[in-house]
PDB file of C-alpha atoms in Angstrom:
ATOM      1  CA  MET M   2       0.000   0.000   0.000  1.00 82.00           C
ATOM      2  CA  SER M   3       2.852   2.401   0.657  1.00 82.00           C
ATOM      3  CA  LYS M   4       3.468   2.654  -3.096  1.00 86.00           C
ATOM      4  CA  ARG M   5       0.013   4.222  -3.442  1.00 88.00           C
ATOM      5  CA  LEU M   6       0.733   7.032  -0.970  1.00 90.00           C
ATOM      6  CA  LEU M   7       1.416  10.584  -2.059  1.00 90.00           C
ATOM      7  CA  ASP M   8       5.024  11.620  -2.496  1.00 89.00           C
ATOM      8  CA  GLU M   9       6.751  14.977  -2.895  1.00 89.00           C
ATOM      9  CA  SER M  10       6.290  14.965  -6.678  1.00 90.00           C
ATOM     10  CA  ASP M  11       2.495  14.703  -6.229  1.00 92.00           C
ATOM     11  CA  LEU M  12       2.392  17.776  -4.005  1.00 90.00           C
ATOM     12  CA  GLY M  13       4.754  20.142  -5.765  1.00 86.00           C
ATOM     13  CA  GLU M  14       7.562  22.395  -4.682  1.00 88.00           C
ATOM     14  CA  GLY M  15       7.981  23.224  -1.021  1.00 89.00           C
ATOM     15  CA  TYR M  16       6.734  19.951   0.461  1.00 90.00           C
ATOM     16  CA  ALA M  17       9.074  17.563   2.273  1.00 89.00           C
ATOM     17  CA  ARG M  18       8.264  14.161   3.716  1.00 89.00           C
ATOM     18  CA  LYS M  19       8.072  14.199   7.485  1.00 86.00           C
ATOM     19  CA  ALA M  20       9.804  11.456   9.460  1.00 79.00           C
ATOM     20  CA  GLU M  21       7.463   8.894  11.015  1.00 72.00           C
ATOM     21  CA  GLN M  22       6.542  10.050  14.499  1.00 62.00           C
ATOM     22  CA  PRO M  23       5.812   7.765  17.428  1.00 56.00           C
ATOM     23  CA  SER M  24       2.121   7.476  18.107  1.00 54.00           C
ATOM     24  CA  TRP M  25       0.759  10.276  20.267  1.00 48.00           C
ATOM     25  CA  HIS M  26      -2.543   8.462  20.629  1.00 49.00           C
ATOM     26  CA  ASP M  27      -1.383   6.965  23.939  1.00 53.00           C
ATOM     27  CA  ASP M  28      -2.040  10.312  25.588  1.00 65.00           C
ATOM     28  CA  VAL M  29      -5.435  10.989  23.977  1.00 71.00           C
ATOM     29  CA  THR M  30      -8.626  11.030  26.029  1.00 77.00           C
ATOM     30  CA  VAL M  31     -12.187  12.013  25.228  1.00 80.00           C
ATOM     31  CA  THR M  32     -14.456  13.747  27.711  1.00 82.00           C
ATOM     32  CA  GLY M  33     -18.165  14.305  27.475  1.00 85.00           C
ATOM     33  CA  CYS M  34     -19.031  11.353  25.224  1.00 85.00           C
ATOM     34  CA  LEU M  35     -19.387   7.929  26.806  1.00 85.00           C
ATOM     35  CA  ALA M  36     -19.685   6.188  23.406  1.00 85.00           C
ATOM     36  CA  LEU M  37     -16.300   7.573  22.274  1.00 80.00           C
ATOM     37  CA  GLU M  38     -14.750   6.970  25.685  1.00 80.00           C
ATOM     38  CA  LYS M  39     -15.726   3.277  25.371  1.00 80.00           C
ATOM     39  CA  LEU M  40     -14.001   3.058  21.958  1.00 78.00           C
ATOM     40  CA  GLY M  41     -10.931   4.760  23.387  1.00 72.00           C
ATOM     41  CA  GLY M  42      -9.436   8.173  22.780  1.00 62.00           C
ATOM     42  CA  GLU M  43      -7.791   6.976  19.589  1.00 61.00           C
ATOM     43  CA  ALA M  44     -11.192   6.603  17.921  1.00 63.00           C
ATOM     44  CA  ALA M  45     -11.726  10.370  17.965  1.00 62.00           C
ATOM     45  CA  VAL M  46      -8.496  10.935  16.031  1.00 61.00           C
ATOM     46  CA  GLY M  47      -8.604   7.925  13.715  1.00 57.00           C
ATOM     47  CA  GLY M  48      -5.988   5.901  15.551  1.00 57.00           C
ATOM     48  CA  SER M  49      -8.049   2.888  16.549  1.00 56.00           C
ATOM     49  CA  LEU M  50      -9.320   1.945  13.120  1.00 61.00           C
ATOM     50  CA  ASP M  51      -8.530  -1.742  13.337  1.00 65.00           C
ATOM     51  CA  PHE M  52      -7.998  -2.625   9.689  1.00 71.00           C
ATOM     52  CA  PRO M  53      -5.672  -5.362   8.437  1.00 72.00           C
ATOM     53  CA  ARG M  54      -3.444  -2.984   6.463  1.00 80.00           C
ATOM     54  CA  ARG M  55      -2.597   0.675   6.960  1.00 80.00           C
ATOM     55  CA  ALA M  56      -0.125   3.083   5.391  1.00 84.00           C
ATOM     56  CA  LYS M  57       0.580   6.711   6.256  1.00 85.00           C
ATOM     57  CA  ALA M  58       2.567   9.600   4.835  1.00 87.00           C
ATOM     58  CA  SER M  59       3.002  13.101   6.253  1.00 87.00           C
ATOM     59  CA  PHE M  60       4.554  16.186   4.703  1.00 87.00           C
ATOM     60  CA  THR M  61       5.515  19.632   5.898  1.00 87.00           C
ATOM     61  CA  TYR M  62       5.313  22.740   3.755  1.00 88.00           C
ATOM     62  CA  ALA M  63       8.323  25.055   3.782  1.00 86.00           C
ATOM     63  CA  GLY M  64       6.256  28.111   2.823  1.00 77.00           C
ATOM     64  CA  SER M  65       4.311  28.295   6.088  1.00 76.00           C
ATOM     65  CA  THR M  66       4.979  27.395   9.690  1.00 73.00           C
ATOM     66  CA  GLY M  67       2.773  24.576  10.926  1.00 71.00           C
ATOM     67  CA  SER M  68       1.357  23.751   7.496  1.00 79.00           C
ATOM     68  CA  GLY M  69       1.359  20.257   6.123  1.00 83.00           C
ATOM     69  CA  VAL M  70      -0.494  17.369   4.557  1.00 86.00           C
ATOM     70  CA  SER M  71      -1.113  13.911   5.950  1.00 83.00           C
ATOM     71  CA  GLU M  72      -2.569  10.870   4.203  1.00 85.00           C
ATOM     72  CA  ASP M  73      -3.751   7.603   5.729  1.00 81.00           C
ATOM     73  CA  LEU M  74      -4.746   4.605   3.626  1.00 83.00           C
ATOM     74  CA  TYR M  75      -6.604   1.638   5.063  1.00 81.00           C
ATOM     75  CA  SER M  76      -7.260  -1.688   3.390  1.00 85.00           C
ATOM     76  CA  GLY M  77      -9.643  -4.460   4.272  1.00 85.00           C
ATOM     77  CA  THR M  78     -12.834  -6.054   3.042  1.00 87.00           C
ATOM     78  CA  ALA M  79     -15.795  -3.782   2.374  1.00 88.00           C
ATOM     79  CA  THR M  80     -17.471  -5.186   5.487  1.00 88.00           C
ATOM     80  CA  GLU M  81     -14.426  -4.519   7.699  1.00 85.00           C
ATOM     81  CA  LEU M  82     -14.008  -0.954   6.441  1.00 84.00           C
ATOM     82  CA  SER M  83     -17.696  -0.125   6.666  1.00 86.00           C
ATOM     83  CA  SER M  84     -18.102  -1.628  10.121  1.00 85.00           C
ATOM     84  CA  GLY M  85     -15.022   0.083  11.570  1.00 81.00           C
ATOM     85  CA  LEU M  86     -15.885   3.519  10.235  1.00 82.00           C
ATOM     86  CA  GLY M  87     -19.555   3.079  11.097  1.00 86.00           C
ATOM     87  CA  ARG M  88     -18.764   2.360  14.762  1.00 84.00           C
ATOM     88  CA  ILE M  89     -16.649   5.493  15.079  1.00 82.00           C
ATOM     89  CA  PHE M  90     -19.003   7.851  13.222  1.00 84.00           C
ATOM     90  CA  GLU M  91     -21.973   6.510  15.169  1.00 87.00           C
ATOM     91  CA  ALA M  92     -20.142   7.199  18.426  1.00 84.00           C
ATOM     92  CA  MET M  93     -19.039  10.678  17.283  1.00 81.00           C
ATOM     93  CA  THR M  94     -22.531  11.721  16.261  1.00 86.00           C
ATOM     94  CA  SER M  95     -24.286  10.184  19.280  1.00 88.00           C
ATOM     95  CA  CYS M  96     -23.122  12.949  21.610  1.00 85.00           C
ATOM     96  CA  PRO M  97     -24.254  16.586  21.447  1.00 85.00           C
ATOM     97  CA  SER M  98     -20.727  17.654  22.443  1.00 84.00           C
ATOM     98  CA  TYR M  99     -17.367  16.236  23.450  1.00 82.00           C
ATOM     99  CA  GLN M 100     -13.762  17.311  23.864  1.00 81.00           C
ATOM    100  CA  VAL M 101     -10.594  15.561  22.691  1.00 78.00           C
ATOM    101  CA  LEU M 102      -7.582  16.072  24.959  1.00 77.00           C
ATOM    102  CA  VAL M 103      -3.972  15.325  24.107  1.00 70.00           C
ATOM    103  CA  GLY M 104      -2.291  15.193  27.483  1.00 67.00           C
ATOM    104  CA  LYS M 105      -4.116  17.981  29.280  1.00 61.00           C
ATOM    105  CA  TYR M 106      -4.545  20.181  26.207  1.00 61.00           C
ATOM    106  CA  PRO M 107      -7.834  20.378  24.273  1.00 60.00           C
ATOM    107  CA  ARG M 108      -7.358  19.699  20.564  1.00 59.00           C
ATOM    108  CA  ARG M 109     -10.782  19.454  19.033  1.00 55.00           C
ATOM    109  CA  GLY M 110     -14.308  18.620  19.859  1.00 56.00           C
ATOM    110  CA  HIS M 111     -17.856  18.629  18.658  1.00 55.00           C
ATOM    111  CA  ASP M 112     -20.620  21.052  19.492  1.00 54.00           C
ATOM    112  CA  SER M 113     -24.383  20.924  19.050  1.00 46.00           C
ATOM    113  CA  GLU M 114     -24.143  22.202  15.448  1.00 49.00           C
ATOM    114  CA  GLY M 115     -21.699  19.400  14.556  1.00 46.00           C
ATOM    115  CA  ALA M 116     -18.768  21.727  13.988  1.00 44.00           C
ATOM    116  CA  CYS M 117     -15.328  21.057  15.340  1.00 47.00           C
ATOM    117  CA  ALA M 118     -14.308  23.447  18.044  1.00 45.00           C
ATOM    118  CA  PRO M 119     -11.058  25.310  17.410  1.00 45.00           C
ATOM    119  CA  ALA M 120      -7.853  23.641  18.547  1.00 45.00           C
ATOM    120  CA  GLY M 121      -6.684  24.791  21.997  1.00 43.00           C
TER     121      GLY M 121
END
C-alpha cells in the first residue's frame, strides 16, 4: 500500500516528507461522550481503526509554519471498512458535544451544530 501514498512529486515544490513520528494516541482522552470513551481516545483521532493494512505519509510545507499534509490509507474487506468507520461515526454523532484532549490540552471537539471546536 505504501506505493500508493502521495510523495513529494504529487504535491509540488515546497513539500518535504516528514519522518514517522511515534504514536501520540497513547495520551489521547475524550471527555463528554461515553460512546467515544468506550471506543478509546484513539477513535476520535482515527488511531483505533482496526484494519488489516494501513499506510501513512506526512509532509511539511516550507512556505508556512505549521502547514502540512497527511494521508492515511486503510485496506480491508468492504465489510471490515464499513463496520469500523460506522462504529466510530456513530459514536461521534451520538453525543451533542465532546472534547478531545492530548495530554491535558484540548485539541478538538464537537458542538451541538456538529462543527469542530477550534484547537486549543
